[in-house]
Amino acid sequence: MTPTAQRAAPGGVDLHCHSTASDGSLTPAEVVAMAAASGVRVLALTDHDTLDGVAPAQAAGRLLDVHVIPAIELSVRWGQRPLHLVGLDVDPQAPALLAGVATLQAQRLERAAAIAAKLQRLGLADALPRAVALAGGGQITRTHFARLLVADGLSRDLPRAFKHILAAGRPGYAAADWVPMDQAIDWIRQAGGQAVLAHPLQYRLGSTLRERLLEAFVAAGGNALEVCCGNSDAADVAKLAAAAKRHGLMGSIGSDFHSPQQRWLRLGGVAPLPHGVTAVWERFRC
Ligand code: AMP
Ligand code: MN
Ligand code: MN
Ligand code: MN
């Protein structure tokens, strides 16, 4: 058994969360401290399109006895559909991954300017400079624009900011090109990591199309499905466990924690992986 697996008591693993390096509200060290206080012993910090939080999270993890796995959440597309891949146990120095991440960061910045121009027309003053300042050097995400819309009273709360303004088809939406899923899976594998399809039930796909996606994911070298997510119920977990087995994929678990203000969601607050699904952390190199 690997050292990672030995630490993987139920509730002790969380392989999807965010910090101020992208759209989380806690610094990487604060995320690790909160994870430790919640009983998490194996944590992957998976910020959107950046590895910048990994080193500070690992430094905090060494002090707090939390094993921090180098990881990332990549913005990709399958056809024209935006999807998220989590890359776990990646080498944060791998040239192919670093070059890919630089491409995604440039796309993020370009899209932020496009979103800001639309929000400006909807009445949000100084949208781009304020989003840049709010991101504080981290990746600019739609969550930052949602926070500005709420701060200025243009939306009541974050879910409404997305629903009415920032979601696809709404007036503040700007599409990004991202990169094809297959290419991002390749970057993760070249970095020695495990490619995980994040929150597979969050995409608007019927069951037939979801099967096609899983076939394409397997064909491209994908390794695991996020079987247990922060917001999944028992039926979701059962459905995804069956899908993982059907497609020969391993399983991952992750809360997708962003902020302590999401009171319904805590670090490590994820169902354990069902029996019969191979845990992706069995493959971690240390
Ligand atoms: P982006 O990658 O910049 O397009 O932003 C996507 C992020 O926005 C996701 O990772 C979530 O954290 C957040 N998000 C997306 N939809 C919603 C929603 N309906 N309510 C709250 N947050 C959302
Ligand atoms: Mn996010
Ligand atoms: Mn995501
Ligand atoms: Mn996420």
mmCIF file of C-alpha atoms and ligand atoms in Angstrom:
data_model
loop_
_atom_site.group_PDB
_atom_site.id
_atom_site.type_symbol
_atom_site.label_atom_id
_atom_site.label_comp_id
_atom_site.label_asym_id
_atom_site.label_seq_id
_atom_site.Cartn_x
_atom_site.Cartn_y
_atom_site.Cartn_z
ATOM 1 C CA MET A 1 0.000 0.000 0.000
ATOM 2 C CA THR A 2 1.349 3.449 -0.874
ATOM 3 C CA PRO A 3 1.831 6.050 1.894
ATOM 4 C CA THR A 4 -1.027 8.022 0.348
ATOM 5 C CA ALA A 5 -3.384 5.058 0.546
ATOM 6 C CA GLN A 6 -2.409 4.433 4.169
ATOM 7 C CA ARG A 7 -3.559 7.931 5.058
ATOM 8 C CA ALA A 8 -6.823 7.591 3.174
ATOM 9 C CA ALA A 9 -9.257 6.981 6.023
ATOM 10 C CA PRO A 10 -12.898 7.826 5.220
ATOM 11 C CA GLY A 11 -13.296 11.613 5.290
ATOM 12 C CA GLY A 12 -9.535 11.964 5.130
ATOM 13 C CA VAL A 13 -9.266 12.552 1.385
ATOM 14 C CA ASP A 14 -10.288 15.601 -0.619
ATOM 15 C CA LEU A 15 -8.915 15.877 -4.152
ATOM 16 C CA HIS A 16 -10.654 19.017 -5.445
ATOM 17 C CA CYS A 17 -10.609 22.495 -3.885
ATOM 18 C CA HIS A 18 -9.652 26.104 -4.618
ATOM 19 C CA SER A 19 -7.600 28.931 -3.122
ATOM 20 C CA THR A 20 -6.884 32.589 -3.896
ATOM 21 C CA ALA A 21 -4.595 31.350 -6.697
ATOM 22 C CA SER A 22 -7.912 31.127 -8.612
ATOM 23 C CA ASP A 23 -11.473 31.615 -7.327
ATOM 24 C CA GLY A 24 -11.232 30.404 -3.738
ATOM 25 C CA SER A 25 -11.465 32.884 -0.890
ATOM 26 C CA LEU A 26 -8.729 31.401 1.359
ATOM 27 C CA THR A 27 -4.981 31.468 0.687
ATOM 28 C CA PRO A 28 -3.373 28.085 -0.076
ATOM 29 C CA ALA A 29 -1.992 27.893 3.493
ATOM 30 C CA GLU A 30 -5.431 28.725 4.940
ATOM 31 C CA VAL A 31 -7.045 25.994 2.820
ATOM 32 C CA VAL A 32 -4.557 23.455 4.171
ATOM 33 C CA ALA A 33 -5.126 24.649 7.751
ATOM 34 C CA MET A 34 -8.874 24.292 7.346
ATOM 35 C CA ALA A 35 -8.423 20.854 5.783
ATOM 36 C CA ALA A 36 -6.249 19.747 8.711
ATOM 37 C CA ALA A 37 -8.868 21.010 11.174
ATOM 38 C CA SER A 38 -11.520 19.029 9.269
ATOM 39 C CA GLY A 39 -9.534 15.780 9.478
ATOM 40 C CA VAL A 40 -8.294 15.730 5.872
ATOM 41 C CA ARG A 41 -4.908 13.991 5.563
ATOM 42 C CA VAL A 42 -4.617 13.838 1.752
ATOM 43 C CA LEU A 43 -5.482 17.045 -0.072
ATOM 44 C CA ALA A 44 -5.216 18.131 -3.707
ATOM 45 C CA LEU A 45 -5.409 21.876 -4.296
ATOM 46 C CA THR A 46 -6.867 22.155 -7.796
ATOM 47 C CA ASP A 47 -6.930 25.808 -8.766
ATOM 48 C CA HIS A 48 -8.251 26.767 -12.188
ATOM 49 C CA ASP A 49 -5.457 26.775 -14.784
ATOM 50 C CA THR A 50 -2.633 27.477 -12.330
ATOM 51 C CA LEU A 51 -0.127 25.590 -10.198
ATOM 52 C CA ASP A 52 0.867 28.698 -8.234
ATOM 53 C CA GLY A 53 -0.853 27.559 -5.027
ATOM 54 C CA VAL A 54 0.844 24.171 -4.928
ATOM 55 C CA ALA A 55 4.195 25.122 -3.349
ATOM 56 C CA PRO A 56 2.717 27.258 -0.525
ATOM 57 C CA ALA A 57 0.097 24.567 0.130
ATOM 58 C CA GLN A 58 2.808 21.907 0.343
ATOM 59 C CA ALA A 59 4.826 24.065 2.743
ATOM 60 C CA ALA A 60 1.771 24.412 5.004
ATOM 61 C CA GLY A 61 1.038 20.698 4.614
ATOM 62 C CA ARG A 62 4.488 19.772 5.939
ATOM 63 C CA LEU A 63 3.803 21.753 9.120
ATOM 64 C CA LEU A 64 0.263 20.463 9.593
ATOM 65 C CA ASP A 65 0.755 16.816 8.585
ATOM 66 C CA VAL A 66 -1.444 17.071 5.496
ATOM 67 C CA HIS A 67 -0.136 15.297 2.391
ATOM 68 C CA VAL A 68 -0.642 17.881 -0.389
ATOM 69 C CA ILE A 69 -0.822 16.367 -3.880
ATOM 70 C CA PRO A 70 0.342 18.672 -6.722
ATOM 71 C CA ALA A 71 -2.751 19.223 -8.845
ATOM 72 C CA ILE A 72 -4.717 21.544 -11.116
ATOM 73 C CA GLU A 73 -8.187 21.982 -12.661
ATOM 74 C CA LEU A 74 -7.886 22.601 -16.414
ATOM 75 C CA SER A 75 -10.452 24.391 -18.592
ATOM 76 C CA VAL A 76 -10.972 22.334 -21.744
ATOM 77 C CA ARG A 77 -13.541 21.777 -24.446
ATOM 78 C CA TRP A 78 -15.069 18.665 -25.926
ATOM 79 C CA GLY A 79 -16.260 19.802 -29.319
ATOM 80 C CA GLN A 80 -17.557 23.220 -28.352
ATOM 81 C CA ARG A 81 -18.625 22.225 -24.818
ATOM 82 C CA PRO A 82 -16.588 23.584 -21.932
ATOM 83 C CA LEU A 83 -15.560 20.913 -19.400
ATOM 84 C CA HIS A 84 -13.206 20.659 -16.446
ATOM 85 C CA LEU A 85 -10.415 18.123 -16.007
ATOM 86 C CA VAL A 86 -8.577 17.646 -12.756
ATOM 87 C CA GLY A 87 -4.926 16.634 -13.079
ATOM 88 C CA LEU A 88 -3.716 14.860 -9.928
ATOM 89 C CA ASP A 89 -0.173 13.988 -8.838
ATOM 90 C CA VAL A 90 1.327 16.037 -11.661
ATOM 91 C CA ASP A 91 4.947 17.169 -11.810
ATOM 92 C CA PRO A 92 4.511 20.948 -11.412
ATOM 93 C CA GLN A 93 7.725 21.504 -13.419
ATOM 94 C CA ALA A 94 6.738 19.390 -16.440
ATOM 95 C CA PRO A 95 7.405 21.529 -19.560
ATOM 96 C CA ALA A 96 4.361 20.327 -21.542
ATOM 97 C CA LEU A 97 2.002 21.083 -18.649
ATOM 98 C CA LEU A 98 3.583 24.468 -17.937
ATOM 99 C CA ALA A 99 3.345 25.486 -21.600
ATOM 100 C CA GLY A 100 -0.288 24.354 -21.709
ATOM 101 C CA VAL A 101 -1.132 26.263 -18.559
ATOM 102 C CA ALA A 102 0.427 29.416 -20.040
ATOM 103 C CA THR A 103 -1.879 29.045 -23.060
ATOM 104 C CA LEU A 104 -4.946 28.708 -20.813
ATOM 105 C CA GLN A 105 -3.901 31.711 -18.742
ATOM 106 C CA ALA A 106 -3.644 33.866 -21.863
ATOM 107 C CA GLN A 107 -7.119 32.690 -22.890
ATOM 108 C CA ARG A 108 -8.440 33.528 -19.413
ATOM 109 C CA LEU A 109 -7.087 37.058 -19.606
ATOM 110 C CA GLU A 110 -8.497 37.622 -23.069
ATOM 111 C CA ARG A 111 -11.891 36.290 -21.976
ATOM 112 C CA ALA A 112 -11.841 38.445 -18.819
ATOM 113 C CA ALA A 113 -11.464 41.546 -21.000
ATOM 114 C CA ALA A 114 -14.411 40.403 -23.155
ATOM 115 C CA ILE A 115 -16.586 39.721 -20.096
ATOM 116 C CA ALA A 116 -15.604 43.052 -18.541
ATOM 117 C CA ALA A 117 -16.596 44.942 -21.702
ATOM 118 C CA LYS A 118 -20.047 43.337 -21.568
ATOM 119 C CA LEU A 119 -20.500 43.982 -17.850
ATOM 120 C CA GLN A 120 -19.404 47.564 -18.278
ATOM 121 C CA ARG A 121 -22.304 48.016 -20.712
ATOM 122 C CA LEU A 122 -24.603 46.457 -18.093
ATOM 123 C CA GLY A 123 -23.535 49.106 -15.575
ATOM 124 C CA LEU A 124 -20.568 47.572 -13.743
ATOM 125 C CA ALA A 125 -18.016 50.375 -13.427
ATOM 126 C CA ASP A 126 -14.290 49.684 -13.955
ATOM 127 C CA ALA A 127 -15.035 46.002 -14.448
ATOM 128 C CA LEU A 128 -11.616 44.854 -15.711
ATOM 129 C CA PRO A 129 -9.299 46.728 -13.324
ATOM 130 C CA ARG A 130 -11.466 45.743 -10.372
ATOM 131 C CA ALA A 131 -11.493 42.067 -11.420
ATOM 132 C CA VAL A 132 -7.704 42.170 -11.826
ATOM 133 C CA ALA A 133 -7.342 43.734 -8.360
ATOM 134 C CA LEU A 134 -9.783 41.275 -6.780
ATOM 135 C CA ALA A 135 -7.927 38.310 -8.277
ATOM 136 C CA GLY A 136 -4.764 39.680 -6.631
ATOM 137 C CA GLY A 137 -2.392 38.100 -9.126
ATOM 138 C CA GLY A 138 -4.358 34.836 -9.241
ATOM 139 C CA GLN A 139 -6.362 33.644 -12.231
ATOM 140 C CA ILE A 140 -9.388 35.802 -13.074
ATOM 141 C CA THR A 141 -12.561 33.733 -13.131
ATOM 142 C CA ARG A 142 -16.261 34.379 -13.587
ATOM 143 C CA THR A 143 -16.548 34.051 -9.804
ATOM 144 C CA HIS A 144 -14.607 37.318 -9.451
ATOM 145 C CA PHE A 145 -17.049 39.080 -11.763
ATOM 146 C CA ALA A 146 -19.947 37.537 -9.834
ATOM 147 C CA ARG A 147 -18.541 38.964 -6.581
ATOM 148 C CA LEU A 148 -18.298 42.430 -8.171
ATOM 149 C CA LEU A 149 -21.881 42.228 -9.437
ATOM 150 C CA VAL A 150 -23.052 41.382 -5.914
ATOM 151 C CA ALA A 151 -20.866 44.082 -4.316
ATOM 152 C CA ASP A 152 -22.415 46.728 -6.585
ATOM 153 C CA GLY A 153 -25.960 45.527 -5.981
ATOM 154 C CA LEU A 154 -26.429 44.398 -9.590
ATOM 155 C CA SER A 155 -27.066 40.804 -8.397
ATOM 156 C CA ARG A 156 -28.505 39.574 -5.083
ATOM 157 C CA ASP A 157 -26.046 36.694 -4.630
ATOM 158 C CA LEU A 158 -23.502 34.597 -6.513
ATOM 159 C CA PRO A 159 -25.927 31.957 -7.859
ATOM 160 C CA ARG A 160 -28.150 34.724 -9.260
ATOM 161 C CA ALA A 161 -25.156 36.540 -10.773
ATOM 162 C CA PHE A 162 -24.363 33.354 -12.709
ATOM 163 C CA LYS A 163 -27.945 32.474 -13.560
ATOM 164 C CA HIS A 164 -28.947 35.882 -14.896
ATOM 165 C CA ILE A 165 -25.713 37.420 -16.142
ATOM 166 C CA LEU A 166 -22.634 35.185 -16.389
ATOM 167 C CA ALA A 167 -23.930 31.782 -17.546
ATOM 168 C CA ALA A 168 -23.815 30.733 -21.217
ATOM 169 C CA GLY A 169 -26.484 32.582 -23.165
ATOM 170 C CA ARG A 170 -26.733 35.418 -20.627
ATOM 171 C CA PRO A 171 -25.654 38.993 -21.430
ATOM 172 C CA GLY A 172 -22.357 38.913 -19.512
ATOM 173 C CA TYR A 173 -21.144 35.652 -21.031
ATOM 174 C CA ALA A 174 -18.100 35.500 -23.263
ATOM 175 C CA ALA A 175 -16.909 32.152 -24.597
ATOM 176 C CA ALA A 176 -13.278 31.128 -24.447
ATOM 177 C CA ASP A 177 -11.687 28.758 -26.914
ATOM 178 C CA TRP A 178 -9.902 26.694 -24.211
ATOM 179 C CA VAL A 179 -8.112 23.592 -25.526
ATOM 180 C CA PRO A 180 -9.409 20.221 -26.715
ATOM 181 C CA MET A 181 -9.869 17.678 -23.911
ATOM 182 C CA ASP A 182 -7.490 15.208 -25.578
ATOM 183 C CA GLN A 183 -4.668 17.721 -25.589
ATOM 184 C CA ALA A 184 -5.078 18.548 -21.893
ATOM 185 C CA ILE A 185 -5.173 14.835 -20.990
ATOM 186 C CA ASP A 186 -1.881 14.527 -22.830
ATOM 187 C CA TRP A 187 -0.308 17.378 -20.789
ATOM 188 C CA ILE A 188 -1.410 15.708 -17.543
ATOM 189 C CA ARG A 189 -0.004 12.349 -18.615
ATOM 190 C CA GLN A 190 3.265 13.913 -19.767
ATOM 191 C CA ALA A 191 3.481 15.403 -16.279
ATOM 192 C CA GLY A 192 3.138 11.869 -14.858
ATOM 193 C CA GLY A 193 -0.307 12.619 -13.452
ATOM 194 C CA GLN A 194 -3.798 11.121 -13.416
ATOM 195 C CA ALA A 195 -6.458 12.783 -15.589
ATOM 196 C CA VAL A 196 -9.842 12.990 -13.858
ATOM 197 C CA LEU A 197 -13.136 14.153 -15.373
ATOM 198 C CA ALA A 198 -14.358 16.697 -12.801
ATOM 199 C CA HIS A 199 -17.970 16.774 -11.535
ATOM 200 C CA PRO A 200 -19.347 14.677 -14.468
ATOM 201 C CA LEU A 201 -23.002 15.424 -13.642
ATOM 202 C CA GLN A 202 -22.578 19.211 -13.743
ATOM 203 C CA TYR A 203 -22.553 19.383 -17.538
ATOM 204 C CA ARG A 204 -25.810 19.675 -19.402
ATOM 205 C CA LEU A 205 -25.601 16.313 -21.142
ATOM 206 C CA GLY A 206 -28.275 13.667 -21.577
ATOM 207 C CA SER A 207 -27.290 10.106 -20.700
ATOM 208 C CA THR A 208 -26.454 9.185 -24.321
ATOM 209 C CA LEU A 209 -24.156 12.148 -24.790
ATOM 210 C CA ARG A 210 -22.573 11.538 -21.388
ATOM 211 C CA GLU A 211 -21.723 7.993 -22.494
ATOM 212 C CA ARG A 212 -20.102 9.420 -25.637
ATOM 213 C CA LEU A 213 -18.084 11.803 -23.510
ATOM 214 C CA LEU A 214 -16.878 8.970 -21.289
ATOM 215 C CA GLU A 215 -15.915 6.911 -24.349
ATOM 216 C CA ALA A 216 -13.964 9.869 -25.749
ATOM 217 C CA PHE A 217 -12.336 10.470 -22.348
ATOM 218 C CA VAL A 218 -11.190 6.827 -22.139
ATOM 219 C CA ALA A 219 -9.985 6.838 -25.762
ATOM 220 C CA ALA A 220 -7.902 9.949 -25.061
ATOM 221 C CA GLY A 221 -6.201 8.293 -22.067
ATOM 222 C CA GLY A 222 -8.323 9.640 -19.207
ATOM 223 C CA ASN A 223 -7.856 7.777 -15.919
ATOM 224 C CA ALA A 224 -10.676 8.489 -13.469
ATOM 225 C CA LEU A 225 -14.092 9.985 -12.827
ATOM 226 C CA GLU A 226 -14.898 12.228 -9.902
ATOM 227 C CA VAL A 227 -17.426 9.780 -8.452
ATOM 228 C CA CYS A 228 -18.127 11.649 -5.206
ATOM 229 C CA CYS A 229 -18.484 15.430 -5.393
ATOM 230 C CA GLY A 230 -19.371 17.950 -2.709
ATOM 231 C CA ASN A 231 -22.942 18.312 -3.880
ATOM 232 C CA SER A 232 -23.689 14.714 -4.921
ATOM 233 C CA ASP A 233 -26.390 12.594 -3.312
ATOM 234 C CA ALA A 234 -26.397 8.799 -2.972
ATOM 235 C CA ALA A 235 -28.083 8.334 -6.362
ATOM 236 C CA ASP A 236 -25.441 10.463 -8.105
ATOM 237 C CA VAL A 237 -22.638 8.489 -6.476
ATOM 238 C CA ALA A 238 -24.229 5.175 -7.478
ATOM 239 C CA LYS A 239 -24.684 6.369 -11.058
ATOM 240 C CA LEU A 240 -21.074 7.538 -11.365
ATOM 241 C CA ALA A 241 -19.664 4.453 -9.641
ATOM 242 C CA ALA A 242 -21.484 2.298 -12.202
ATOM 243 C CA ALA A 243 -20.198 4.496 -15.044
ATOM 244 C CA ALA A 244 -16.617 4.251 -13.764
ATOM 245 C CA LYS A 245 -16.831 0.452 -13.629
ATOM 246 C CA ARG A 246 -18.472 0.245 -17.048
ATOM 247 C CA HIS A 247 -15.696 2.277 -18.650
ATOM 248 C CA GLY A 248 -12.790 0.811 -16.688
ATOM 249 C CA LEU A 249 -12.055 4.123 -14.974
ATOM 250 C CA MET A 250 -10.833 4.707 -11.445
ATOM 251 C CA GLY A 251 -12.708 6.933 -9.014
ATOM 252 C CA SER A 252 -11.799 10.202 -7.330
ATOM 253 C CA ILE A 253 -13.496 12.240 -4.622
ATOM 254 C CA GLY A 254 -13.474 15.993 -4.176
ATOM 255 C CA SER A 255 -15.560 18.656 -2.469
ATOM 256 C CA ASP A 256 -14.837 21.517 -4.929
ATOM 257 C CA PHE A 257 -14.560 23.729 -1.838
ATOM 258 C CA HIS A 258 -14.157 27.440 -2.647
ATOM 259 C CA SER A 259 -15.018 29.350 0.524
ATOM 260 C CA PRO A 260 -16.130 28.867 4.154
ATOM 261 C CA GLN A 261 -19.162 30.974 3.199
ATOM 262 C CA GLN A 262 -20.475 27.956 1.297
ATOM 263 C CA ARG A 263 -21.786 26.600 4.606
ATOM 264 C CA TRP A 264 -23.279 23.475 3.066
ATOM 265 C CA LEU A 265 -19.889 22.371 1.775
ATOM 266 C CA ARG A 266 -16.776 21.690 3.835
ATOM 267 C CA LEU A 267 -13.342 20.338 3.033
ATOM 268 C CA GLY A 268 -13.435 16.545 3.285
ATOM 269 C CA GLY A 269 -17.235 16.676 3.279
ATOM 270 C CA VAL A 270 -17.569 14.067 0.544
ATOM 271 C CA ALA A 271 -19.009 10.551 0.514
ATOM 272 C CA PRO A 272 -16.432 7.733 0.607
ATOM 273 C CA LEU A 273 -15.676 5.975 -2.666
ATOM 274 C CA PRO A 274 -18.055 2.998 -3.086
ATOM 275 C CA HIS A 275 -16.622 -0.518 -2.900
ATOM 276 C CA GLY A 276 -15.598 -1.936 -6.236
ATOM 277 C CA VAL A 277 -14.297 1.361 -7.627
ATOM 278 C CA THR A 278 -10.502 1.602 -7.671
ATOM 279 C CA ALA A 279 -9.287 4.716 -5.864
ATOM 280 C CA VAL A 280 -7.200 6.984 -8.087
ATOM 281 C CA TRP A 281 -4.894 7.707 -5.126
ATOM 282 C CA GLU A 282 -3.661 4.088 -5.272
ATOM 283 C CA ARG A 283 -1.725 5.279 -8.335
ATOM 284 C CA PHE A 284 -0.079 8.296 -6.734
ATOM 285 C CA ARG A 285 3.692 8.111 -6.856
ATOM 286 C CA CYS A 286 4.218 9.094 -3.211
HETATM 287 P P1 AMP B 1 -14.693 30.143 -15.078
HETATM 288 O O1 AMP B 1 -13.778 28.944 -15.043
HETATM 289 O O2 AMP B 1 -13.954 31.428 -14.953
HETATM 290 O O3 AMP B 1 -15.650 30.103 -16.227
HETATM 291 O O4 AMP B 1 -15.553 30.074 -13.758
HETATM 292 C C1 AMP B 1 -16.140 28.879 -13.409
HETATM 293 C C2 AMP B 1 -16.340 28.867 -11.914
HETATM 294 O O5 AMP B 1 -17.475 29.621 -11.596
HETATM 295 C C3 AMP B 1 -16.633 27.475 -11.408
HETATM 296 O O6 AMP B 1 -15.448 26.796 -11.109
HETATM 297 C C4 AMP B 1 -17.425 27.758 -10.156
HETATM 298 O O7 AMP B 1 -16.542 27.988 -9.089
HETATM 299 C C5 AMP B 1 -18.138 29.038 -10.480
HETATM 300 N N1 AMP B 1 -19.559 28.817 -10.854
HETATM 301 C C6 AMP B 1 -20.021 28.369 -12.040
HETATM 302 N N2 AMP B 1 -21.377 28.330 -12.030
HETATM 303 C C7 AMP B 1 -21.765 28.759 -10.804
HETATM 304 C C8 AMP B 1 -23.037 28.965 -10.177
HETATM 305 N N3 AMP B 1 -24.180 28.696 -10.806
HETATM 306 N N4 AMP B 1 -23.042 29.431 -8.900
HETATM 307 C C9 AMP B 1 -21.878 29.711 -8.254
HETATM 308 N N5 AMP B 1 -20.665 29.539 -8.800
HETATM 309 C C10 AMP B 1 -20.597 29.075 -10.058
HETATM 310 MN MN MN B 2 -14.314 27.563 -9.348
HETATM 311 MN MN MN B 3 -15.020 22.789 -12.085
HETATM 312 MN MN MN B 4 -13.351 23.222 -9.092
#
